[in-house]
Coordinates of C-alpha atoms and ligand atoms in Angstrom, one line a residue:
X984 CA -136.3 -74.6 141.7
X985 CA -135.8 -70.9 140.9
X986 CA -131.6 -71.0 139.9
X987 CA -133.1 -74.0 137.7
X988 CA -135.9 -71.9 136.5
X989 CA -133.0 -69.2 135.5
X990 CA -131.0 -71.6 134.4
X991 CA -133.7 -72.7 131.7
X992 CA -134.4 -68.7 130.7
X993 CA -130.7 -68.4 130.2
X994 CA -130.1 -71.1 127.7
X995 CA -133.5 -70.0 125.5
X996 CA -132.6 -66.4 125.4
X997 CA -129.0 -68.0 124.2
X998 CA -130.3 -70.0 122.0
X999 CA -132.8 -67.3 120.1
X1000 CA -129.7 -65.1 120.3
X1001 CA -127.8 -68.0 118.5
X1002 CA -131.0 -68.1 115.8
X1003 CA -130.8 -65.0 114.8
X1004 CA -127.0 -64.9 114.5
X1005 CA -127.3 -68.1 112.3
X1006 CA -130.2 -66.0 110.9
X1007 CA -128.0 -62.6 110.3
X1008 CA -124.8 -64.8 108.7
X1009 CA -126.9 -66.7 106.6
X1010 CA -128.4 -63.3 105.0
X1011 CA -124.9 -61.9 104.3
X1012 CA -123.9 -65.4 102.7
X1013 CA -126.8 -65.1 100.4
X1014 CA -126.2 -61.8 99.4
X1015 CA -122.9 -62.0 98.6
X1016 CA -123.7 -65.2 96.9
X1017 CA -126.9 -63.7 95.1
X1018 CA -123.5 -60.4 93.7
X1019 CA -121.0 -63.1 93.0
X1020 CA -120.9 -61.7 89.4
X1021 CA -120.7 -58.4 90.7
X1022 CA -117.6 -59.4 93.3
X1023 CA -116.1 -60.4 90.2
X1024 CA -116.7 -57.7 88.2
X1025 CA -114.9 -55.4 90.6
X1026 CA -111.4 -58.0 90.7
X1027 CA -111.4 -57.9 86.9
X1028 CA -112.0 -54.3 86.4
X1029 CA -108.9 -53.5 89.0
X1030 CA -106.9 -56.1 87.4
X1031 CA -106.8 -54.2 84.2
X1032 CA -105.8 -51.2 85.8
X1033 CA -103.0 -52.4 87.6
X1034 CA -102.2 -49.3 88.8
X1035 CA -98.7 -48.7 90.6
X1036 CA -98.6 -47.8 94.1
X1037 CA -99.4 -43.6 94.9
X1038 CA -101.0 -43.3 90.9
X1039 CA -104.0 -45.4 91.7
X1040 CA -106.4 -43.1 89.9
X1041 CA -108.9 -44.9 87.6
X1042 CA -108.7 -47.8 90.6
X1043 CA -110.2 -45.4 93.2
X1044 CA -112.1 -43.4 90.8
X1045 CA -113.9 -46.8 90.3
X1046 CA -114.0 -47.8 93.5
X1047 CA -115.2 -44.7 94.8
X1048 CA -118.0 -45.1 92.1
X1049 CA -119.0 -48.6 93.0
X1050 CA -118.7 -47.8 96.9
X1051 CA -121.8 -44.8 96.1
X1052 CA -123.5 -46.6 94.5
X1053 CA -124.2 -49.2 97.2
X1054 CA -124.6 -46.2 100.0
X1055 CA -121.0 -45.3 101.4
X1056 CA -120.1 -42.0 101.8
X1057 CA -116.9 -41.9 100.5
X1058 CA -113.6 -39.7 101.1
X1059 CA -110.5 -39.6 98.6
X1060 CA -107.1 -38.2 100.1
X1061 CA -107.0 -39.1 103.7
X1062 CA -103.8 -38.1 104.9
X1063 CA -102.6 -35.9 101.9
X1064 CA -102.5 -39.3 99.3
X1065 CA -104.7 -38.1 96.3
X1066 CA -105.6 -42.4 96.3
X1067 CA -106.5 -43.0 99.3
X1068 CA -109.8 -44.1 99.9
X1069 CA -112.1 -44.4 103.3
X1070 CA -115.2 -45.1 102.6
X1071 CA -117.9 -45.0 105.5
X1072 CA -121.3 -46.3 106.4
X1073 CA -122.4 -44.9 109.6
X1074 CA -125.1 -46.0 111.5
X1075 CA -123.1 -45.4 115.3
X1076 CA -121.0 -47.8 117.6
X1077 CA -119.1 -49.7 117.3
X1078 CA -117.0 -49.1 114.4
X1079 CA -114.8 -51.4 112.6
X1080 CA -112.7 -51.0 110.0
X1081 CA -111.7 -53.5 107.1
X1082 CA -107.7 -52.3 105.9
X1083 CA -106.6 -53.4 102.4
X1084 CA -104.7 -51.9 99.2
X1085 CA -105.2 -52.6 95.3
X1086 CA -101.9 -51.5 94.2
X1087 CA -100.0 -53.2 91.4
X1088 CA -96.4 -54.3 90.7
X1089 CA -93.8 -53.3 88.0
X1090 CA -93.6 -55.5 84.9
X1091 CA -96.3 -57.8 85.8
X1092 CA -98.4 -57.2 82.6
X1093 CA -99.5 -60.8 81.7
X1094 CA -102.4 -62.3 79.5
X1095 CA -104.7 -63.9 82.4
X1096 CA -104.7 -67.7 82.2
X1097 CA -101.9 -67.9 79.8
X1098 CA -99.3 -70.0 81.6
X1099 CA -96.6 -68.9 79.2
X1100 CA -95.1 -65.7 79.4
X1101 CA -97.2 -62.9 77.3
X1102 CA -97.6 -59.3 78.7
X1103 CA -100.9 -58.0 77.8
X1104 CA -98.8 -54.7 77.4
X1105 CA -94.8 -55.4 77.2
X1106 CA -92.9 -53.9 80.4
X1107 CA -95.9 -52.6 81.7
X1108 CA -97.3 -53.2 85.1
X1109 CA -99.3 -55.8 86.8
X1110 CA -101.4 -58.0 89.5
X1111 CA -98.9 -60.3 90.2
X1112 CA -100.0 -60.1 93.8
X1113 CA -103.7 -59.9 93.2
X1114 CA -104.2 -56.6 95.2
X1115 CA -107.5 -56.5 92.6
X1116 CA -108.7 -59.3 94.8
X1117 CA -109.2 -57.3 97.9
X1118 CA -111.6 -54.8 96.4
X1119 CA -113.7 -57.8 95.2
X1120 CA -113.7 -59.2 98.6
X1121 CA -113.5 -55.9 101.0
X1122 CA -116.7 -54.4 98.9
X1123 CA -118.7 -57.7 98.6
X1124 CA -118.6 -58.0 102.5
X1125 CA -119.5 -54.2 102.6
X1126 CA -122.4 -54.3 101.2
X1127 CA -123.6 -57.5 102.5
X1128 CA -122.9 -56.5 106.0
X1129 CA -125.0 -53.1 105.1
X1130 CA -127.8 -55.4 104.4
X1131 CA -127.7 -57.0 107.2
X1132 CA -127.5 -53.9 109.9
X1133 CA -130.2 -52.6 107.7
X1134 CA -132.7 -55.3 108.0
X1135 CA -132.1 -55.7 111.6
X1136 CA -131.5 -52.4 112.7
X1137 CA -128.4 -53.1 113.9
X1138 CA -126.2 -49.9 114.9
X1139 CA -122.3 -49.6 114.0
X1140 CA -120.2 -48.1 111.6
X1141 CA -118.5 -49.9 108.9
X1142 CA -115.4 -48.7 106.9
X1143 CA -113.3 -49.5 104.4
X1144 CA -109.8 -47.8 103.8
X1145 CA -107.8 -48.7 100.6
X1146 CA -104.2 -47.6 101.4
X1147 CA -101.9 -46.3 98.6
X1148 CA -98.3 -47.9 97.7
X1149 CA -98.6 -51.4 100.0
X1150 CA -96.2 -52.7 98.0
X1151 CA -93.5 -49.8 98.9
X1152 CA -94.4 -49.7 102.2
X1153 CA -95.8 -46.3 101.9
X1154 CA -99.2 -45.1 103.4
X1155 CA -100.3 -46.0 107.0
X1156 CA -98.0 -44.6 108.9
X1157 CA -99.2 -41.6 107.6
X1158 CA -102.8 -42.4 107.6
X1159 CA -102.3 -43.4 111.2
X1160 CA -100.1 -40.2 112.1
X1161 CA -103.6 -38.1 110.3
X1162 CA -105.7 -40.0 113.0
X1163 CA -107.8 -41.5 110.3
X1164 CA -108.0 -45.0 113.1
X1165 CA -108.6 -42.8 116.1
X1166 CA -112.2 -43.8 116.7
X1167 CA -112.1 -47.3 115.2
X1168 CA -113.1 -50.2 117.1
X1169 CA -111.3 -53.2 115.8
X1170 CA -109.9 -53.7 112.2
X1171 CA -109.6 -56.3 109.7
X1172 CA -106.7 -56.6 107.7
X1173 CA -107.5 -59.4 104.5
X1174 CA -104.8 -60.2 101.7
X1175 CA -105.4 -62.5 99.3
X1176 CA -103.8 -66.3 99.8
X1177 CA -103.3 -70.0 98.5
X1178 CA -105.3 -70.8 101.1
X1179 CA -107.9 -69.7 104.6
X1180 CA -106.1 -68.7 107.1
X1181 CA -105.6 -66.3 109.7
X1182 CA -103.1 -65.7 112.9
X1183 CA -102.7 -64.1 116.0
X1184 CA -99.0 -62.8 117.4
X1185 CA -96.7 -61.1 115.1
X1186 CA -97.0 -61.6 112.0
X1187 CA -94.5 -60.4 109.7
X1188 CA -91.6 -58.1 110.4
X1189 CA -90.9 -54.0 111.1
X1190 CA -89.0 -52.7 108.4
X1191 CA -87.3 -49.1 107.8
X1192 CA -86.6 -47.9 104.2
X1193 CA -84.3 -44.7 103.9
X1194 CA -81.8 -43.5 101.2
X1195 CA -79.2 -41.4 101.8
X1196 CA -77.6 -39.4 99.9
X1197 CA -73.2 -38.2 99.7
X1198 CA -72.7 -34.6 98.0
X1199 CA -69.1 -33.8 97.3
X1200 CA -66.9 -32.0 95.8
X1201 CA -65.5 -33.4 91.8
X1202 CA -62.0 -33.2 91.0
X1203 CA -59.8 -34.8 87.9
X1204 CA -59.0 -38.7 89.1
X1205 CA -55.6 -38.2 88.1
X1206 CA -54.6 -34.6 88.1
X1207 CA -55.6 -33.0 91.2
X1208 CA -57.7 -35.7 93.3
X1209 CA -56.8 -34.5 96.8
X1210 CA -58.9 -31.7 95.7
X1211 CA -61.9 -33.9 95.3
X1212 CA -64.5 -35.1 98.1
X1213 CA -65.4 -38.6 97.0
X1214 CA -69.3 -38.8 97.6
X1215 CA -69.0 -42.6 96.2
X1216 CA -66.6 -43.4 98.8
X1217 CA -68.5 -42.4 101.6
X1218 CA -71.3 -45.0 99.9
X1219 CA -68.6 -47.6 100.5
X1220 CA -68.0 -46.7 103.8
X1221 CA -71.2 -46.8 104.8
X1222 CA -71.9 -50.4 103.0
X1223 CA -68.8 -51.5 105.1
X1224 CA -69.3 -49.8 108.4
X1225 CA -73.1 -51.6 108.2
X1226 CA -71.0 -55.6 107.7
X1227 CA -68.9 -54.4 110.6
X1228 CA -72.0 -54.1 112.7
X1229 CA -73.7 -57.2 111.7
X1230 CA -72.3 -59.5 113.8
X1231 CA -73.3 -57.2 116.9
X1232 CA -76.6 -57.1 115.8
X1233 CA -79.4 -60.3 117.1
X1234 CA -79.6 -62.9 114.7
X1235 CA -83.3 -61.6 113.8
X1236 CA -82.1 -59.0 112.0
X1237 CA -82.4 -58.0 107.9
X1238 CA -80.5 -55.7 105.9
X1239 CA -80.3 -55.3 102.3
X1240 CA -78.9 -52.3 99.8
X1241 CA -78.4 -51.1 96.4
X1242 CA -76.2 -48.6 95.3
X1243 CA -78.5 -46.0 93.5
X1244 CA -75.9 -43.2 92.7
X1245 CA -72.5 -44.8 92.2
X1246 CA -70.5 -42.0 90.1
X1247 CA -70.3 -41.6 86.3
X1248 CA -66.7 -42.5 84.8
X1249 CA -63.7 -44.0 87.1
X1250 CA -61.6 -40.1 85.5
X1251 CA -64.4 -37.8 87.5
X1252 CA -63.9 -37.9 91.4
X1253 CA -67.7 -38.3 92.2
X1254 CA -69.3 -35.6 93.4
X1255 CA -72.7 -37.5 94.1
X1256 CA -73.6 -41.3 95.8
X1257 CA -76.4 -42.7 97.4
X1258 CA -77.2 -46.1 98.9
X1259 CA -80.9 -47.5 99.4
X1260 CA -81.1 -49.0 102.9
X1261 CA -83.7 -51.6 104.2
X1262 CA -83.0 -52.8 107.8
X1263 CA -85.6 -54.9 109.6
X1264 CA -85.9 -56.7 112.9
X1265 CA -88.3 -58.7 114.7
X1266 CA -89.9 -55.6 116.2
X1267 CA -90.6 -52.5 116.0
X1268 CA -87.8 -51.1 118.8
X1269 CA -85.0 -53.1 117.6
X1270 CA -85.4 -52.0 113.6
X1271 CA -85.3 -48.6 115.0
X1272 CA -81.9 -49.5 117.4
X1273 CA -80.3 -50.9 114.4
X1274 CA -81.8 -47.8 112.1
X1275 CA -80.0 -45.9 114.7
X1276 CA -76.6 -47.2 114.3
X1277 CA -77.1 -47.1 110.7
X1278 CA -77.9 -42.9 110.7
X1279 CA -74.3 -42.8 112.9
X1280 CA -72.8 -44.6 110.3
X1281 CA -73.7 -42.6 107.3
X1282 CA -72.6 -39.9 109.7
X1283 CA -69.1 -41.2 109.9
X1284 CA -69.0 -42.1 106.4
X1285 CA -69.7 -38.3 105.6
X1286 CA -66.8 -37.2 108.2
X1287 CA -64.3 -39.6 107.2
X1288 CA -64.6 -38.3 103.6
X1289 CA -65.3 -34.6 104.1
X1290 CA -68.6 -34.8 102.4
X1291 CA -72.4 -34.0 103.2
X1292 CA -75.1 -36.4 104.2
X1293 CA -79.3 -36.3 103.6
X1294 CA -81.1 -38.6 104.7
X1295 CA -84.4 -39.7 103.3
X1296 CA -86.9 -42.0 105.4
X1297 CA -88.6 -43.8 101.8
X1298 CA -90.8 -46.1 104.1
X1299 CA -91.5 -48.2 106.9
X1300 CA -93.8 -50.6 108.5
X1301 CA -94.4 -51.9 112.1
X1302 CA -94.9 -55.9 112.2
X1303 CA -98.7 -56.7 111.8
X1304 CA -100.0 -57.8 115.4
X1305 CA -103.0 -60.3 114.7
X1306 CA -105.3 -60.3 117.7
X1307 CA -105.7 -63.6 119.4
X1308 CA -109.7 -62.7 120.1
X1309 CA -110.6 -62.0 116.3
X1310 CA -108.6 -64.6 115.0
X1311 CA -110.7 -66.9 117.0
X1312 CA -114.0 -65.4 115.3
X1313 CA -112.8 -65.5 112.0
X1314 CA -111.5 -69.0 112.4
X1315 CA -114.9 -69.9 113.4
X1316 CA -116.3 -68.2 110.0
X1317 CA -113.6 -69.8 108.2
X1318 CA -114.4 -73.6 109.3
X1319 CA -118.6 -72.3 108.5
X1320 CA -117.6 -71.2 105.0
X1321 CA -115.2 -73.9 104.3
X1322 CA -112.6 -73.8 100.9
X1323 CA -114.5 -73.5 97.6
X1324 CA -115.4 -76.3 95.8
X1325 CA -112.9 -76.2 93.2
X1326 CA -114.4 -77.9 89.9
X1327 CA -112.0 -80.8 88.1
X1328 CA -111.2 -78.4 85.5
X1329 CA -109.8 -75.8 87.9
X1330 CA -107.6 -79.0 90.0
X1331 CA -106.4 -79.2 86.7
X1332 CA -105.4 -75.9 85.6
X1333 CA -103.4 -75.6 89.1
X1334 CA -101.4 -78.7 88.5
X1335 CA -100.4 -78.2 84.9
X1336 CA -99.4 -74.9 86.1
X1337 CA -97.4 -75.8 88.8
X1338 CA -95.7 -78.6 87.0
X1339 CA -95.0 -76.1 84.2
X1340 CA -93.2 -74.1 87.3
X1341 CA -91.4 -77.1 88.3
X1342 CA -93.7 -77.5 91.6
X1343 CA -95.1 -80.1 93.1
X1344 CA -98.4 -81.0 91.3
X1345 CA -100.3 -80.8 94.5
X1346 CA -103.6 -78.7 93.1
X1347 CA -105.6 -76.3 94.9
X1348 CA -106.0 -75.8 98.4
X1349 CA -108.7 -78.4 100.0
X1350 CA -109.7 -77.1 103.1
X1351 CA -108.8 -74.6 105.3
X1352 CA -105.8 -74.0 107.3
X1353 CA -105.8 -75.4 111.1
X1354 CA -106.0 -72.4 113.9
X1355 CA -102.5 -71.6 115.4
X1356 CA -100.0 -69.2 116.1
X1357 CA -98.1 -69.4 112.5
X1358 CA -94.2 -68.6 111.8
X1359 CA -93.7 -64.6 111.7
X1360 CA -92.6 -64.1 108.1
X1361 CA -89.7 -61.9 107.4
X1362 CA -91.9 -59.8 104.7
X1363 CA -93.1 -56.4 105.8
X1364 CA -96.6 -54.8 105.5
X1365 CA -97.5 -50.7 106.3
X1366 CA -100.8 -51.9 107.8
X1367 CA -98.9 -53.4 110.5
X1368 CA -98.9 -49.6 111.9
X1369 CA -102.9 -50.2 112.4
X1370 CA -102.1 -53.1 114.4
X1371 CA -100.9 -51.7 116.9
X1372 CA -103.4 -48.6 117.6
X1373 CA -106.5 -50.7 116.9
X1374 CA -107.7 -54.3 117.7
X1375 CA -106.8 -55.5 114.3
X1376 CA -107.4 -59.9 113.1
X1377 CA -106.1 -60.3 109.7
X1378 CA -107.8 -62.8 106.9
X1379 CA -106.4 -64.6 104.3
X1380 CA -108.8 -66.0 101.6
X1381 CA -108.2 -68.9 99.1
X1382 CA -107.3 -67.2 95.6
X1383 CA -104.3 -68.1 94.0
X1384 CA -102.3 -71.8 93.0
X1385 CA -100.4 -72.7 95.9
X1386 CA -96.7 -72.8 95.4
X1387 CA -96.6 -69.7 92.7
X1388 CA -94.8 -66.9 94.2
X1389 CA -96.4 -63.7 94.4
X1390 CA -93.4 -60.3 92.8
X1391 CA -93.3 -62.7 89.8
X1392 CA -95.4 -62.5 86.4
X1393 CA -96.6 -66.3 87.1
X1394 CA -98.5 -64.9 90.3
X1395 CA -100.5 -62.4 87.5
X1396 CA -102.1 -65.2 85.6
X1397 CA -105.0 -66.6 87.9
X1398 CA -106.2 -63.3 89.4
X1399 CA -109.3 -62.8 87.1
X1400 CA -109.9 -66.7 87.0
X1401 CA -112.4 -68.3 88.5
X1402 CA -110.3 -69.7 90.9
X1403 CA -109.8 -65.9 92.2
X1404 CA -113.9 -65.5 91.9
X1405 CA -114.4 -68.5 93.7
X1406 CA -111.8 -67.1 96.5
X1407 CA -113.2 -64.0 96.5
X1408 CA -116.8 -65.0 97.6
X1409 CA -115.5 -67.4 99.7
X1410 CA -113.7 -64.2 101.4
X1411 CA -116.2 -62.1 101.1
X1412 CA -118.7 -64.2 103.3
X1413 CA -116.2 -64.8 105.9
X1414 CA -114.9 -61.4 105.9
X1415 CA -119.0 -60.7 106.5
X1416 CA -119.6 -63.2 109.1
X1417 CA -116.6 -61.6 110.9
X1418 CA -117.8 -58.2 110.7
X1419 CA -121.3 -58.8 111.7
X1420 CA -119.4 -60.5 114.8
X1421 CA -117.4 -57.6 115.9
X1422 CA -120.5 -55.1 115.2
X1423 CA -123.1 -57.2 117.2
X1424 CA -120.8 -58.6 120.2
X1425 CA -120.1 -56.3 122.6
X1426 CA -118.6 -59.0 124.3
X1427 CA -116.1 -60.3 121.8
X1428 CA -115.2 -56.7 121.2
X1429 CA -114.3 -55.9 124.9
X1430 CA -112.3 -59.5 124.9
X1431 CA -110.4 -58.0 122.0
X1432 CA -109.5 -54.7 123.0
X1433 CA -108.4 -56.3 126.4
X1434 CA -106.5 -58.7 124.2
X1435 CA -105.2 -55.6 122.5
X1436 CA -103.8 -53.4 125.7
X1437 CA -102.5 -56.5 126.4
X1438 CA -99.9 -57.6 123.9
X1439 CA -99.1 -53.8 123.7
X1440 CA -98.5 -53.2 127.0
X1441 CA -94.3 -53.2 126.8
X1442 CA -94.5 -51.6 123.2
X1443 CA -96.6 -48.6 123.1
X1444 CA -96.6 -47.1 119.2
X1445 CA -94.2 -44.5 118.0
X1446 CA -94.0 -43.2 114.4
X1447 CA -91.0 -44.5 112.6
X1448 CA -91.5 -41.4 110.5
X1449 CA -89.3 -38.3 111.0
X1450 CA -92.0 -35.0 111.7
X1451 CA -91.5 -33.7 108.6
X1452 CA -92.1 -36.7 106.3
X1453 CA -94.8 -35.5 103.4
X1454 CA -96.6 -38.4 101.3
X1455 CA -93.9 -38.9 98.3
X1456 CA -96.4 -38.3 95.3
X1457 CA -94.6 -38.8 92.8
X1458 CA -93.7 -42.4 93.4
X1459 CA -93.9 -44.3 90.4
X1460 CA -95.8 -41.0 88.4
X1461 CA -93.5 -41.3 85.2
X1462 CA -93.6 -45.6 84.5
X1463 CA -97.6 -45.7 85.3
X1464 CA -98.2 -42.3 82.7
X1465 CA -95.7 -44.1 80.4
X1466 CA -97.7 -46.9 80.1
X1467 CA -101.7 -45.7 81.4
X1468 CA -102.3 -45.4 77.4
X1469 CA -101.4 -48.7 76.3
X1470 CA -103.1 -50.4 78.9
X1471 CA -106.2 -48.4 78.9
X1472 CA -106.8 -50.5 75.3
X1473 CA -107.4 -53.2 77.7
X1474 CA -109.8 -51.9 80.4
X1475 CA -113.0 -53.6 81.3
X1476 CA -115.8 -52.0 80.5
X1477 CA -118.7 -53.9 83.0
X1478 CA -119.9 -52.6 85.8
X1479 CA -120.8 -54.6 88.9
X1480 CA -124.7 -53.9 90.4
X1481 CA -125.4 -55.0 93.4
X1482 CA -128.7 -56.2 94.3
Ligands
ZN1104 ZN1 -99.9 -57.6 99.3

C-alpha cells in the first residue's frame, strides 16, 4: 500500500515538473518567435559589417548595444582583445555559457542572393561562413531564456562570449589562459550549418600555427657568397627536414606551409626567410609532439646554415570535445523544434543554386540529423580550448544550401535570406530549450560534468601558447581600414527591439 502510495506521489510531482518544463520551453519558443524580425535584424546588420577577425569594431559596438538594451551587462576586452565581448545576466548558479564568433573572411564581399559573382564592394571582405548568423541566434536565445528565469524566478547566470579572429584561430586560448571560463558551468558552442545537428567525442582536430623566421647575413650571389648566411636556405631545410619526418609521424597527422619570406632577386644572398607552419593531429598531445620535432628542426635548419631562428606561435586550437550528456539534451530540443518549413520558393532557390555550382539538386535540408557520434573533421576551431575546461555540447542550426562550401564567395549569398532567418529561429529556440535545461537540471548538469572529468581524465589541459604570447592586434588592421569606408555605404540601418 504505502511504496504504492509513493509510487503514485512520485509520478504526479514528475509529471507537474514535466508541465511546467513544457510550460517554460514553450514561453521561450514564443518569444523568440513573437522577435523573429528582430533575430533577423541582428544577422543582417552583422552581415554588412563583415568585419575581419581582431577589427570587429562596429560588430561589437552593435552587439554590445543590442545586448543593453535587453538587460546584459556587458564587458568589451576580455583577455586584452579590444573585440571581445562577454556579456552577462546574473541571477546566481548555475552558470552557463553560450561560445560563438562573428568574424568575417577575406574577399567574400558578395551581393546577397545573387547567385553570380558580384561583390557588394570589389576585394573587400565577407560572410562567406555566416559568422553574422550566430549573433542572430546566440542573442535571440538570450533574451528568451531571460524571460523565462524572469517569469519563473528561476536562478542562474547566463552568458554570452563572442571570441575575436575564429577564423585564424586566435582568441580562446587566451580567453581561457585570462580565466574568463573559471566559474562556468557548462557551455554551448553553436555554428551555423546545412543542417541540425550536434555530437559528442571529438570533434574536429588540434592544430598549431607558428611562423618562423631565418635572419642572415647578405652577400653578392656571385662575388663573394661564402660570405653570405642564406636565411632562404635554412626555409628549405626546414620544408625538407619536416617531409623527412612525415613518414615517422601517425597517419592522423596534417601539415601544411607557405613560404612567406623567400628572398628578393636570385644576385642577393638572402638575408631574410620565413616559412608559415600549420601541423595538426588528432589530439591535443600529439600536435604538440610533432610541433616539437618541428621547433628542433627549424633549429637545425638555423645551425646547418649559420643563421638565427624566431619563432612565432600565430595560433592554435585544441580539438572541440562535445559532451555526450548535452548532446543528448540538445538532441531532444532538436527533434521538439524540428527543420524549418522551407516554403517552395526557398526548395527552389537551393536547387538552382546548387545546380548552378554543379551539385546535386538535392534542396534544403528536411529534417534533422540522426543522434550519433559523427566523423571528427580535420578542420580546427579555438573554442575547442573551452571544451576541455568546461562541460561544453555544441549546436549546429539549419542555415545555409547544403553542398556550398563555406571559405568561398558562394557560401556569402544566403546568409541574410530567409533561409538564414528561418535557421536562425529555428536555432534560437533550440539553443533556448537547451539552456533552460542546463539552468533548471541540476541533475543533467551533474551527469555532464561527470561526463566531462570523464573523457578528460588521461588529457588534462595545457596551453599550447608560449607564456609570453600577447593578443596579435593588428591582425588584419590595414585590409579591414582599407576597405571599412567602402563598405560602410552599405550598412544597415534597422535596429532589432525586442519585446
Ligand atoms: Zn566558423
Amino acid at each position: 500500500m504505502i511504496p504504492a502510495m509513493l509510487g503514485a506521489a512520485a509520478l504526479a510531482l514528475s509529471l507537474a515538473a514535466h508541465a511546467q518544463t513544457d510550460e517554460r520551453r514553450n514561453l521561450a519558443f514564443e518569444t523568440v518567435e513573437r522577435n523573429a524580425e528582430s533575430i533577423a535584424t541582428i544577422g543582417d546588420r552583422l552581415y554588412y559589417y563583415a568585419e575581419l577577425g581582431m577589427q570587429e569594431q562596429e560588430s561589437t559596438k552593435f552587439l554590445k548595444e543590442t545586448l543593453e538594451a535587453i538587460g546584459f551587462k556587458v564587458d568589451l576586452g576580455g583577455a586584452g582583445f579590444p573585440t571581445s565581448v562577454w556579456a552577462q545576466w546574473e541571477s546566481g548558479k548555475p552558470h552557463i555559457v553560450v561560445v560563438t564568433e562573428i568574424d568575417a573572411l577575406p574577399e567574400g564581399s558578395q551581393t546577397p542572393g545573387s547567385i553570380e559573382r558580384k561583390p557588394l564592394v570589389k576585394g573587400a571582405p565577407g560572410h562567406m561562413e555566416g559568422h553574422n548568423t550566430h549573433g542572430a541566434v546566440a542573442i535571440g536565445a538570450a533574451y528568451a531564456v531571460k524571460r523565462v528565469m524572469e517569469r519563473y524566478k528561476l536562478p542562474g547566470t547566463v552568458s554570452l562570449s563572442f571570441g575575436p579572429a575564429e577564423e585564424q584561430l586566435v582568441s580562446r586560448p587566451f580567453l581561457v589562459r585570462a580565466g574568463l571560463f573559471k566559474d562556468a558551468d557548462a557551455a554551448i558552442l553553436i555554428h551555423i550549418g546545412d543542417n541540425f545537428s550536434t555530437g559528442y567525442g571529438l570533434q574536429n582536430y588540434a592544430a598549431i600555427s607558428a611562423k618562423f623566421t631565418f635572419h642572415g647575413k647578405t652577400a653578392h650571389g656571385a662575388v663573394n657568397p661564402w660570405e653570405g648566411r642564406d636565411a632562404v636556405d635554412a626555409v628549405e631545410l626546414m620544408d625538407m627536414g619536416f617531409d623527412k619526418l612525415r613518414e615517422h609521424l601517425r597517419p592522423s597527422q596534417r601539415a601544411h606551409r607557405t613560404i612567406t619570406i623567400g628572398g628578393i632577386q636570385p644576385n642577393i644572398i638572402p638575408d631574410l626567410g620565413q616559412i608559415w607552419w600549420f601541423v595538426r593531429d588528432a589530439n591535443a598531445p600529439w600536435a604538440k609532439e610533432n610541433f616539437d620535432k618541428l621547433v628542433n628542426i627549424a633549429r637545425g635548419a638555423a645551425m646547418m646554415t649559420g643563421t638565427t631562428m624566431e619563432m612565432e606561435v600565430v595560433a592554435s586550437a585544441w580539438p572541440q570535445l562535445g559532451n555526450r550528456v548535452i548532446a543528448e539534451a540538445i538532441q531532444k530540443n532538436i527533434d521538439t523544434v524540428g527543420n524549418p518549413k522551407w516554403s517552395d520558393e526557398e526548395q527552389k532557390f537551393a536547387r538552382e543554386f546548387q545546380s548552378a555550382l554543379g551539385l546535386k539538386a538535392v534542396g534544403l535540408a528536411p529534417a534533422p540529423v540522426k543522434f550519433g557520434g559523427r566523423p571528427q573533421s580535420f578542420a580546427s576551431n579555438d573554442s575547442g580550448d573551452v571544451t576541455w575546461n568546461v562541460p561544453a555540447g555544441n549546436l549546429n542550426f539549419p542555415a545555409s544550401v547544403p553542398g556550398v562550401n563555406y571559405h568561398n564567395w558562394q557560401a556569402a549569398v544566403t546568409p541574410i535570406s530567409t533561409i538564414a532567418h528561418k535557421g536562425e529561429v529555428a536555432g534560437a529556440k533550440v539553443l533556448a530549450a537547451s539552456l533552460l535545461d542546463l539552468l533548471s537540471s541540476r541533475e543533467l548538469l551533474e551527469k555532464a560534468k561527470a561526463q566531462f572529468r570523464e573523457d578528460t581524465r588521461d588529457t588534462p589541459y595545457f596551453s599550447f601558447l608560449p607564456a609570453d604570447a600577447n593578443p596579435p592586434l593588428e591582425l588584419n588592421r590595414e585590409m579591414m581600414e582599407r576597405f571599412r569606408p567602402e563598405m560602410r555605404k552599405h550598412y544597415l540601418n534597422r535596429a532589432p527591439r525586442f519585446n
